[in-house]
Short mmCIF file of C-alpha atoms in Angstrom, two decimals:
data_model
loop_
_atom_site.label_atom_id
_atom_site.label_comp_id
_atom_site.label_asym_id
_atom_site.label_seq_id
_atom_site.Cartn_x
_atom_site.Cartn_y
_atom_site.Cartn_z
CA UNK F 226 4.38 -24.29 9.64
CA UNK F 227 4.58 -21.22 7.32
CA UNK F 228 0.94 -22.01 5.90
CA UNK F 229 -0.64 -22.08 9.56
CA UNK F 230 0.51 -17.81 9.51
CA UNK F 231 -2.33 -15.57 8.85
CA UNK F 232 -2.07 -12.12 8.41
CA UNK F 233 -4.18 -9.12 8.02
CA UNK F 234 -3.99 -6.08 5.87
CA UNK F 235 -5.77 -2.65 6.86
CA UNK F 236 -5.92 0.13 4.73
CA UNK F 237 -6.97 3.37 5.78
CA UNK F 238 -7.67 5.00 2.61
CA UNK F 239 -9.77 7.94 2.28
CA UNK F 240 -13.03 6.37 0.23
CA UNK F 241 -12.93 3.14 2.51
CA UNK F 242 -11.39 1.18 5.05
CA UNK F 243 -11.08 -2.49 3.92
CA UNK F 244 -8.95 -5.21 5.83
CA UNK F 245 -7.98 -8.03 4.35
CA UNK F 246 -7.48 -11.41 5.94
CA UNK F 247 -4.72 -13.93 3.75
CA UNK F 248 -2.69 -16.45 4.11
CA UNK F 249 -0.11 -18.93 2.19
CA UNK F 250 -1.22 -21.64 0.76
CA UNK F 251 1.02 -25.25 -0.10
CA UNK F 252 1.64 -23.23 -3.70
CA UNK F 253 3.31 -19.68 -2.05
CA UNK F 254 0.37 -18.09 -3.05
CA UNK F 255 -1.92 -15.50 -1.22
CA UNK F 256 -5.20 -17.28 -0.23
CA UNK F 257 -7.66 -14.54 1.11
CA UNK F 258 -10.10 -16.17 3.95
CA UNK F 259 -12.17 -13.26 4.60
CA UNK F 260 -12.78 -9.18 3.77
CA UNK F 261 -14.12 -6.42 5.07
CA UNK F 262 -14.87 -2.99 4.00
CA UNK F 263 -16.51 0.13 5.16
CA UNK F 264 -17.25 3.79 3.85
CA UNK F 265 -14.35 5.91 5.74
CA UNK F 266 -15.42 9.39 6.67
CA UNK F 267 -12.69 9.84 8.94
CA UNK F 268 -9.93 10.48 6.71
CA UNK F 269 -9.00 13.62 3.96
CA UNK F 270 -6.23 13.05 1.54
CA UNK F 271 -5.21 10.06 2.94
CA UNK F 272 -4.71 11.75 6.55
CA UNK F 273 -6.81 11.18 9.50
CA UNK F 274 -9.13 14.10 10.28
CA UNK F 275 -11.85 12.45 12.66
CA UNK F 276 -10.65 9.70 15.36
CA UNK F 277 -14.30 8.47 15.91
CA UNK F 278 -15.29 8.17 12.27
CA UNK F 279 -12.10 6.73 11.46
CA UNK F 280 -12.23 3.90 14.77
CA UNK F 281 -16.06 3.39 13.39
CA UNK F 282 -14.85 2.33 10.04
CA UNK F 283 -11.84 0.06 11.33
CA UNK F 284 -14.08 -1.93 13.36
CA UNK F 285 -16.56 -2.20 10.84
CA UNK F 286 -14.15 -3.72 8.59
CA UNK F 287 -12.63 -6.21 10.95
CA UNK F 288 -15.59 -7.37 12.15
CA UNK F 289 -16.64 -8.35 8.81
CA UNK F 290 -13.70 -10.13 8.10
CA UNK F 291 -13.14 -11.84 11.54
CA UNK F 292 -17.15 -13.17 10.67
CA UNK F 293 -15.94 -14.19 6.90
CA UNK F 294 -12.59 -15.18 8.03
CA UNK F 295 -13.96 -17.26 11.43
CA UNK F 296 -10.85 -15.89 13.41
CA UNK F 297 -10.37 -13.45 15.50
CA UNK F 298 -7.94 -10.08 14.94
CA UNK F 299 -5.48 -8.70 17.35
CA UNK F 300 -2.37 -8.27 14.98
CA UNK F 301 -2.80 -5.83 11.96
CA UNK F 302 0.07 -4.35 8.90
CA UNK F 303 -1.46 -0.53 8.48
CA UNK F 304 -0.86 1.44 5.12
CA UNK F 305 0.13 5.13 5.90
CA UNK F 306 0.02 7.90 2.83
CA UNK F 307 -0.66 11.44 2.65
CA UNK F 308 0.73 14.82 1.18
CA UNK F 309 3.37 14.75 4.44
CA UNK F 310 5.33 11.70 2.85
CA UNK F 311 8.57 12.62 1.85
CA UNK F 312 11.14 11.06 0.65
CA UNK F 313 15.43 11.77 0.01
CA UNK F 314 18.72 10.14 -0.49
CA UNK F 315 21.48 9.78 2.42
CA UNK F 316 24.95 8.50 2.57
CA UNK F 317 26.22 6.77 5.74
CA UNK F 318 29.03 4.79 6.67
CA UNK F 319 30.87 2.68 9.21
CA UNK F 320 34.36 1.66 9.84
CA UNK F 321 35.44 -1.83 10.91
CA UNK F 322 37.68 -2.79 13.58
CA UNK F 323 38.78 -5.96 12.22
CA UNK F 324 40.14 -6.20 8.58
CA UNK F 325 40.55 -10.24 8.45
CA UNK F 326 37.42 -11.07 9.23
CA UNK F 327 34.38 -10.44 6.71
CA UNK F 328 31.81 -7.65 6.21
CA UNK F 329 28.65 -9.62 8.27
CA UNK F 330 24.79 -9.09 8.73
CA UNK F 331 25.56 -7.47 11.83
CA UNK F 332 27.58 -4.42 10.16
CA UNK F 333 25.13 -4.05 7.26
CA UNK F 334 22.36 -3.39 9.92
CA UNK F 335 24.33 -1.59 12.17
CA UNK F 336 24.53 0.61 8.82
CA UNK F 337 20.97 0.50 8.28
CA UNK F 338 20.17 1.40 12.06
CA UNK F 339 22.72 4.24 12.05
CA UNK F 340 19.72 5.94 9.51
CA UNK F 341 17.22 5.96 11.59
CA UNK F 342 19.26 8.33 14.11
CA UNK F 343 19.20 11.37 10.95
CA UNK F 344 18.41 14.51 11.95
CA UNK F 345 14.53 15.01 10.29
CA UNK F 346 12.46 18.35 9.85
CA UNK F 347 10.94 18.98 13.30
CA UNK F 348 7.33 17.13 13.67
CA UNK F 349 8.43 14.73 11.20
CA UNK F 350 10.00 10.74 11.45
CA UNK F 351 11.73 8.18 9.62
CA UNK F 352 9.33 5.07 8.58
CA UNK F 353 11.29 3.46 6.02
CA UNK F 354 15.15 3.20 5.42
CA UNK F 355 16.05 1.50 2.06
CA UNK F 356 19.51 0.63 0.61
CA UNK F 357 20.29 1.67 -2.88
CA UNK F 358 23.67 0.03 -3.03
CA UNK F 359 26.95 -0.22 -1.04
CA UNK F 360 30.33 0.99 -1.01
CA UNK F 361 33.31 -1.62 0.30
CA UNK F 362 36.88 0.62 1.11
CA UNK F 363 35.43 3.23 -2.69
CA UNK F 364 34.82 0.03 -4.22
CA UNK F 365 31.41 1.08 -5.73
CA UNK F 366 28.31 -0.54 -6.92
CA UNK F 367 27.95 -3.24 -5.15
CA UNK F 368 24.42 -4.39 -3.60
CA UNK F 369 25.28 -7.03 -0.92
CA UNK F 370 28.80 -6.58 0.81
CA UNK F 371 28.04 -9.44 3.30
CA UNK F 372 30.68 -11.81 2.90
CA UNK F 373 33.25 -9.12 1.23
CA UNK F 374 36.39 -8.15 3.43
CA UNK F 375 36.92 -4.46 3.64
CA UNK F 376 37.66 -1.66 6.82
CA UNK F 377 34.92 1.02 5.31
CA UNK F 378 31.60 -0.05 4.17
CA UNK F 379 29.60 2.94 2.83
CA UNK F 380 25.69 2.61 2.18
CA UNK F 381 23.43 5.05 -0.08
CA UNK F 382 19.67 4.98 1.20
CA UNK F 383 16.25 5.83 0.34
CA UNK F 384 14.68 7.45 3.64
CA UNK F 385 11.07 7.88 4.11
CA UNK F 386 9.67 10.17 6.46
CA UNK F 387 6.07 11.02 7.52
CA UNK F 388 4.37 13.95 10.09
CA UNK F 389 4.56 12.60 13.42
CA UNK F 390 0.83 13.56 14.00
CA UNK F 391 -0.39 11.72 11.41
CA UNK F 392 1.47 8.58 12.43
CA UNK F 393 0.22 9.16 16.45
CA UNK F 394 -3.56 9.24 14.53
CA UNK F 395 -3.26 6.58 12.83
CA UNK F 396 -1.67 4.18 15.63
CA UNK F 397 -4.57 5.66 17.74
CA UNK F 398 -7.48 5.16 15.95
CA UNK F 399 -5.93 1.62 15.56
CA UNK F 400 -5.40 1.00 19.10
CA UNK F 401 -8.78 2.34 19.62
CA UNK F 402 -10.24 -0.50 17.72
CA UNK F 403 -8.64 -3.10 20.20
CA UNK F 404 -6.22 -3.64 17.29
CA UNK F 405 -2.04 -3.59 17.59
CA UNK F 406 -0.21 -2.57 14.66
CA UNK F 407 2.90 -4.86 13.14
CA UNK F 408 4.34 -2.80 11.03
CA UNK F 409 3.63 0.60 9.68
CA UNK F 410 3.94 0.33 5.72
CA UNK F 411 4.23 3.31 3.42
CA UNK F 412 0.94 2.39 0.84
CA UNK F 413 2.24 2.74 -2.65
CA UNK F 414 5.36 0.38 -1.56
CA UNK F 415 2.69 -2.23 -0.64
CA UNK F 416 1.07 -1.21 -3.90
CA UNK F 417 3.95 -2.47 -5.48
CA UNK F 418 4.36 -6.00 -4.32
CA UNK F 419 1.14 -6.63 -5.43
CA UNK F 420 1.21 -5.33 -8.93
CA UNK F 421 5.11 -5.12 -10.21
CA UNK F 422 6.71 -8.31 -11.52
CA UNK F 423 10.63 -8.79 -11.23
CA UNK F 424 11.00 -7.92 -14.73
CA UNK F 425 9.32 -4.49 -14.35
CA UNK F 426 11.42 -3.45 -11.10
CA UNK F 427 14.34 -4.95 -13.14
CA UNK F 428 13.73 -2.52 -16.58
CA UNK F 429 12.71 0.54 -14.40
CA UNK F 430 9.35 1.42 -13.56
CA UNK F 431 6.77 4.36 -12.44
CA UNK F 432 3.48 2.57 -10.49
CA UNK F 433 1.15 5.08 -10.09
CA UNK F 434 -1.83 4.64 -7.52
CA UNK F 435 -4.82 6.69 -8.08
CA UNK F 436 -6.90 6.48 -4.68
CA UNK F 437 -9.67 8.77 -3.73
CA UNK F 438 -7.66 10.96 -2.06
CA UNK F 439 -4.26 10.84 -3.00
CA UNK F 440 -2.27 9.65 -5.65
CA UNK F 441 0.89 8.00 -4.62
CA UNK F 442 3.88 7.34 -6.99
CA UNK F 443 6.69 4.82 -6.25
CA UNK F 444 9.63 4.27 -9.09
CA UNK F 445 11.74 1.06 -9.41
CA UNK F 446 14.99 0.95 -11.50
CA UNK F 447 17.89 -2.23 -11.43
CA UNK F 448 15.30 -4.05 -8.78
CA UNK F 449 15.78 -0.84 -6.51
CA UNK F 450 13.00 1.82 -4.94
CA UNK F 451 14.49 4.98 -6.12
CA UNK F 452 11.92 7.54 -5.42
CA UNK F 453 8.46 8.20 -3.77
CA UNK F 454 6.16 10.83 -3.83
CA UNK F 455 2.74 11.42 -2.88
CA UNK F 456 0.06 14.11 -4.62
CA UNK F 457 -2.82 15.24 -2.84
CA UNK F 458 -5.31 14.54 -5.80
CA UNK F 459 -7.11 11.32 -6.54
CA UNK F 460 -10.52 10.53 -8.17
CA UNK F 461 -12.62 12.53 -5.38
CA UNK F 462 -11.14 15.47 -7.04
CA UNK F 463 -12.70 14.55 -10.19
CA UNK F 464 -16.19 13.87 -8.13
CA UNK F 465 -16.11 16.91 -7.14
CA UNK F 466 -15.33 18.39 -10.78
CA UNK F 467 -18.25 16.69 -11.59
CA UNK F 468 -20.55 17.91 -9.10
CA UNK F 469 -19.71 21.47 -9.29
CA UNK F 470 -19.61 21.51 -13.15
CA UNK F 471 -22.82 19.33 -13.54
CA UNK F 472 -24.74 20.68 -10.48
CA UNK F 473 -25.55 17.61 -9.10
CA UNK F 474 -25.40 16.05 -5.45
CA UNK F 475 -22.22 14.47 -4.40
CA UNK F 476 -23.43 10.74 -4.70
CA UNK F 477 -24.92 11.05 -8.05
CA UNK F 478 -21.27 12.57 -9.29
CA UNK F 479 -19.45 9.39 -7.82
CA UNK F 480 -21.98 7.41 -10.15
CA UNK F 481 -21.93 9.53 -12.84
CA UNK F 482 -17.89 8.69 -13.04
CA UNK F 483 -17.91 4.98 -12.19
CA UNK F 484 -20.41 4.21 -14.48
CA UNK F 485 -20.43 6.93 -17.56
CA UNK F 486 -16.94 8.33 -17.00
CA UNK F 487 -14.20 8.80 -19.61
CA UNK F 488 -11.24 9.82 -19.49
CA UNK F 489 -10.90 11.00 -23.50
CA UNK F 490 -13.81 13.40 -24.29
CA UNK F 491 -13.90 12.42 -28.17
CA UNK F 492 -14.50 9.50 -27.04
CA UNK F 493 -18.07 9.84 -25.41
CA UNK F 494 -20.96 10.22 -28.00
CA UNK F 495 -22.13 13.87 -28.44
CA UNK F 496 -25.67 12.04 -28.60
CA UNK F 497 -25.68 10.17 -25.08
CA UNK F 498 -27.75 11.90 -22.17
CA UNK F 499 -28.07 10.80 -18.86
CA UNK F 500 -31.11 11.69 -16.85
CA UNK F 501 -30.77 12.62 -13.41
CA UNK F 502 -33.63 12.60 -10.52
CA UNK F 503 -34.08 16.23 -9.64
CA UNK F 504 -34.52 17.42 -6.19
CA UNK F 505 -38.22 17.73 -4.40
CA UNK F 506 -40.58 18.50 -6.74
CA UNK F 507 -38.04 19.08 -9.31
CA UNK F 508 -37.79 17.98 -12.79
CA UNK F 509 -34.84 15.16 -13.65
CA UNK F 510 -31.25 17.18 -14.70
CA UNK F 511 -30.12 15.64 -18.14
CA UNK F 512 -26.47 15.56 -17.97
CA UNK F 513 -24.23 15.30 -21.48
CA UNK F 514 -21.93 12.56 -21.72
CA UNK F 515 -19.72 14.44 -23.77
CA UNK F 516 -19.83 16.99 -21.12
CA UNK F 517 -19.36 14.78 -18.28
CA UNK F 518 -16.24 13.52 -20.80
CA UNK F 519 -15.11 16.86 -20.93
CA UNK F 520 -14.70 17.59 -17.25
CA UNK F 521 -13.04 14.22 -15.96
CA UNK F 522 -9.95 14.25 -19.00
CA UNK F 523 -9.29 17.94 -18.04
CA UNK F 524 -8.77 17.11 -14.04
CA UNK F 525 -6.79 13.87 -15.36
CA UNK F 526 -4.66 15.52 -17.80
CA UNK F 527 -3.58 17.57 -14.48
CA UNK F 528 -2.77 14.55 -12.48
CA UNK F 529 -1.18 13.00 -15.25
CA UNK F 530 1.04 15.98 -15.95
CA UNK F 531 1.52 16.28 -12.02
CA UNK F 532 2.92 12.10 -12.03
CA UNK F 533 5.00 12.96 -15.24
CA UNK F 534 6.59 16.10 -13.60
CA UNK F 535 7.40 13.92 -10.34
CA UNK F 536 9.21 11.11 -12.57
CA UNK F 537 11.12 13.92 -14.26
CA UNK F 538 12.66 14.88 -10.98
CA UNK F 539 13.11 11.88 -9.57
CA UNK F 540 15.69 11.75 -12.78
CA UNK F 541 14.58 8.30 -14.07
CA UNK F 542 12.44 10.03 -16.65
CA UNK F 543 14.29 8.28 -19.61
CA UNK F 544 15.73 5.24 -17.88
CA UNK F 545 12.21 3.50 -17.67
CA UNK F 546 12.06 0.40 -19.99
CA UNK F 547 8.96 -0.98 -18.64
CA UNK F 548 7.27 2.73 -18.43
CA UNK F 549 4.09 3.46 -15.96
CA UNK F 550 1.67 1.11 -14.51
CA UNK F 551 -1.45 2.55 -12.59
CA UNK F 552 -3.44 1.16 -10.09
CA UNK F 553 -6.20 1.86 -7.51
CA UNK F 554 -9.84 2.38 -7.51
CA UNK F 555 -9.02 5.77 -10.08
CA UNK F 556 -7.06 2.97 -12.69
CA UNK F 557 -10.70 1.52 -13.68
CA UNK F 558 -11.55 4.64 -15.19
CA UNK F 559 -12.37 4.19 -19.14
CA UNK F 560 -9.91 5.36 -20.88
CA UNK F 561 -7.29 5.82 -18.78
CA UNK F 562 -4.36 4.06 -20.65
CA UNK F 563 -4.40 5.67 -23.83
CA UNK F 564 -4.69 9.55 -22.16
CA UNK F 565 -1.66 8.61 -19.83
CA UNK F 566 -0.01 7.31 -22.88
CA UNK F 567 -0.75 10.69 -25.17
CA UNK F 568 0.52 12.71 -21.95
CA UNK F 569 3.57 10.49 -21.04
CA UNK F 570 4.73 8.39 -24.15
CA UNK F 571 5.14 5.99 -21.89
CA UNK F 572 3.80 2.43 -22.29
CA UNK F 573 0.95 2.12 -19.98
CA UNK F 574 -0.98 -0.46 -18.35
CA UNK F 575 -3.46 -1.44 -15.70
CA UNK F 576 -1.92 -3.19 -12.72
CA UNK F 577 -4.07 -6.30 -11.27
CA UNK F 578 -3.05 -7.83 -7.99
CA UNK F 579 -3.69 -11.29 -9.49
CA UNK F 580 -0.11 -12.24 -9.77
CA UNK F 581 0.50 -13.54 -5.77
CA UNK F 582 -3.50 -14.44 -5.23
CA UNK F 583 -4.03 -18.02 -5.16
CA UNK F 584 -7.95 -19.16 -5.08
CA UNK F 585 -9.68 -17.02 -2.50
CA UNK F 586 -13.19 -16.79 -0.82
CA UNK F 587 -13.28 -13.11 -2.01
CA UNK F 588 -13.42 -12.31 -5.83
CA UNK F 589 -13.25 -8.98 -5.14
CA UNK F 590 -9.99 -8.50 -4.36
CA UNK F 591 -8.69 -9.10 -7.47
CA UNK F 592 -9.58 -5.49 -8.45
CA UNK F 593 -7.01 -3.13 -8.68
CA UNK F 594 -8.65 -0.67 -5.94
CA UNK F 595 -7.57 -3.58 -3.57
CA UNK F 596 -3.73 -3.71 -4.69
CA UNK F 597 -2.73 -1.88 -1.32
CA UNK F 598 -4.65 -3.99 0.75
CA UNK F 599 -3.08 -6.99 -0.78
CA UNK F 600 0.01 -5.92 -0.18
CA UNK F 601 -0.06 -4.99 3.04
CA UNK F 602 -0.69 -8.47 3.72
CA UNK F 603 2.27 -9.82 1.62
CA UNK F 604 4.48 -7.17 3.22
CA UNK F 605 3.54 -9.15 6.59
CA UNK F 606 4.71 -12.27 4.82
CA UNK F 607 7.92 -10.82 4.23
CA UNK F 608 8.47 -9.43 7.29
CA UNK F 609 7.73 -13.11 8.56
CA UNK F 610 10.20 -14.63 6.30
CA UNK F 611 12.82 -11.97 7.34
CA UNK F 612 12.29 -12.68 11.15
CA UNK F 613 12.22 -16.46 10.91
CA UNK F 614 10.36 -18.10 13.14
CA UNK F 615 10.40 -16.04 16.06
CA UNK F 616 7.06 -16.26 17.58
CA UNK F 617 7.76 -14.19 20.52
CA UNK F 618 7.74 -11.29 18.28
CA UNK F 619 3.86 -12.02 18.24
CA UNK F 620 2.52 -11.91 21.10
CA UNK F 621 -1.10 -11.08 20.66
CA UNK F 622 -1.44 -14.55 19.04
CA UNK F 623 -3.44 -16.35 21.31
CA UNK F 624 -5.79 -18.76 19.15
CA UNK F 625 -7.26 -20.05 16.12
CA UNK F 626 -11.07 -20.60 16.09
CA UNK F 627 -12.31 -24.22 15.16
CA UNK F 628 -12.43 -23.47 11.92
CA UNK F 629 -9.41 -22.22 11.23
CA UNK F 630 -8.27 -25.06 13.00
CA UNK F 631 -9.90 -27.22 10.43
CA UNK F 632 -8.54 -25.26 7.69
CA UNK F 633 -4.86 -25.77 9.15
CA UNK F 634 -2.47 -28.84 7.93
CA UNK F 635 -2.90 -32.15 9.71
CA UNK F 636 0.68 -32.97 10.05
CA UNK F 637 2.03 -30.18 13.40
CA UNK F 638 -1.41 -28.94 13.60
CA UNK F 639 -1.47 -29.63 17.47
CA UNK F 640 1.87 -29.14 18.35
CA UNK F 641 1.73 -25.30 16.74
CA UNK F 642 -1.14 -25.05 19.00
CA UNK F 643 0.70 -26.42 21.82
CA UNK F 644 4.07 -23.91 20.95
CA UNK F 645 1.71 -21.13 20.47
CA UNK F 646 0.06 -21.65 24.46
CA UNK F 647 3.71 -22.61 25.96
CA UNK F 648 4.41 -18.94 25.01
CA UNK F 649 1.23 -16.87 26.20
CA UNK F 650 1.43 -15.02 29.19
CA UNK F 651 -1.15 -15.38 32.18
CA UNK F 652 -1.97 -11.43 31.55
CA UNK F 653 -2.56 -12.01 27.38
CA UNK F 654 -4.75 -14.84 28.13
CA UNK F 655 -7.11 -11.97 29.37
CA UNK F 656 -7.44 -10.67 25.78
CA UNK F 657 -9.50 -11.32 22.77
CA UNK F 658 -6.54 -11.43 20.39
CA UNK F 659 -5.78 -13.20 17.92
CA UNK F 660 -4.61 -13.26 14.54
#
């Protein structure tokens, strides 16, 4: 039954929108049936700054992915970043009635949920509440107390907040689209399922994602999220480096990176031009490699120093065994390992979100300027597992199309079909939702 679940992945990111269509297959792994991507022009820094744009571009996307896919969306996990994410460290704690009996799922939660009611800068929210580890009557260090007996259980968190505004934006250029949103998942955090192994959260960690917009930095020690940060500087930064230094227009500097780009200067040949079509009636602008070289590693070196700064204050500088991993459309740059390395003396590499895919109609998506979307999808998963199978908690499930009818199991095919009707209302059968 846990194979028939599809779920979709939008990211709102500010160089595209892309949503992602996956599901398990027999194996655990992420199958994706169907992508779809457009140019966003809504969105600055990873913040919305144009509702129509923005709803343009989501439906764009889904509707290309609903065609490759053969379903139809309703249900949707959105990524949220930005320069307004912030991130700190509470304490809480609870006392029990009861001393006998032990510590249960139920007390642990009611710890959790006793976060969300903090007291947060005005025009600001809680999105994410994470436990570090747990206290049981001072006994400390401890990660799950379930099943302990003890009167005071004490909890440290990780608490994630975000601008109000930008959260109402997002949820309305989503609803806009005919679209409901599942959950609401901080980006680099979904980043990280799809790029970190076990052993990496387990040695410590810094994943660095370099979008076009922002670049958002997430840092794992002992298996735990310890800090989060987001900078307001990705690789349309160094576009627009380019475009100002070179003189050129704003498309030909977003080739002149992707294809030519380094991100070590002595590395480009002194020798190489590149000719570039001049304006009407103009003659063609030869552009230096070296020069071109020379711009991009001195915008880098300031992100790079930026990222190094933030995992110096998060305090985990020295504790990280398995050192940075970067991701993101801003990763592919050439180059980009050793100059991280020089800056850092960390060991660097590229993260690939190959690790969960399974075999997929999309090859695409194996890039690492897809690791978000990916794992916004397996965050759904998880979310699934954690619920169980409570499919009233989905309600805009209506049907699967004959294909992905065909694509489903044999064996309960029908009567998943049949559990999924028994639990529609008259007034949802009026929508076109689906997965």
């Amino acid at each position: 039954m846990q194979n028939d679940k599809i779920v979709v992945g939008l990211d709102i990111g500010t160089t595209k929108v892309c949503a992602l269509v996956g599901r398990r297959n027999e194996y655990g792994k992420l199958e994706i049936l169907g992508m779809g991507k457009a140019a966003s022009e809504g969105v600055v820094r990873g913040v919305v700054s144009n509702i129509d744009k923005t709803v343009e571009a989501i439906r764009k996307a889904v509707t290309q992915a609903e065609a490759q896919a053969d379903i139809n969306i309703g249900l949707v996990n959105v990524g949220i970043a930005g320069q307004h994410i912030k991130s700190l460290q509470h304490n809480g704690s609870i006392t029990r009635a009861v001393t006998d009996n032990e510590i249960t799922v139920d007390d642990v939660k009611r710890l959790k949920d006793d976060m969300y009611r903090l007291v947060t800068p005005p025009g600001s929210e809680i999105i994410h509440v994470m436990p570090q580890e747990y206290k049981v009557d001072y006994e400390e260090g401890i990660t799950d107390p379930v099943g302990m007996s003890g009167v005071r259980l004490e909890g440290n968190f990780h608490v994630i907040t975000a601008q109000t505004n930008a959260i109402n934006n997002i949820k309305k250029c989503v609803a806009r689209a005919g679209l409901t949103i599942d959950q609401l998942i901080l980006e680099p955090l979904a980043s990280c399922m799809s790029v970190l192994s076990d052993e990496e959260r387990e040695a410590g960690v810094a994943l660095v994602d370099i979008g076009g917009g922002t670049t958002d930095i997430a840092i794992f020690k002992d298996n735990i999220i310890r800090h989060t940060a987001v900078l307001p500087f990705g690789g349309n930064i160094i576009t627009s480096d380019i475009k100002q230094g070179c003189m050129v227009m704003q498309n030909q500097a977003e080739q002149l990176k992707v294809k030519f780009g380094k991100a070590i200067a002595h590395e480009a040949s002194e020798n190489e031009i590149v000719s570039i079509p001049g304006l009407r009636d103009r003659t063609p602008k030869e552009i230096s490699l070296k020069n071109l070289a020379y711009i991009i590693e001195a915008r880098m070196e300031e992100i790079v120093e930026l990222v190094l700064a933030e995992i110096v204050r998060s305090g985990y500088g020295n504790s990280l065994a398995a050192g940075i991993v970067i991701t993101g459309g801003g990763s592919q740059l050439q180059n980009l390992v050793q100059l991280v390395e020089y800056n850092t003396g960390m060991d660097t590499r590229i993260g690939y979100p190959n690790e969960h895919l399974g075999k997929s109609k999309v090859d695409a998506v194996k890039s690492p300027m897809y690791a978000t979307s990916v794992g916004l999808v397996l965050a759904g998963y998880e979310s699934i597992d954690q619920r169980g199978e409570q499919l009233t908690d989905v309600p805009q499930v209506k049907e699967y199309t004959k294909a992905a009818q065909k694509q489903s199991p044999k064996e309960g095919g029908s009567s998943f079909m049949d559990k999924i009707k028994s639990l529609l209302s008259d007034d949802i059968d009026n929508n076109k939702q689906s997965y």
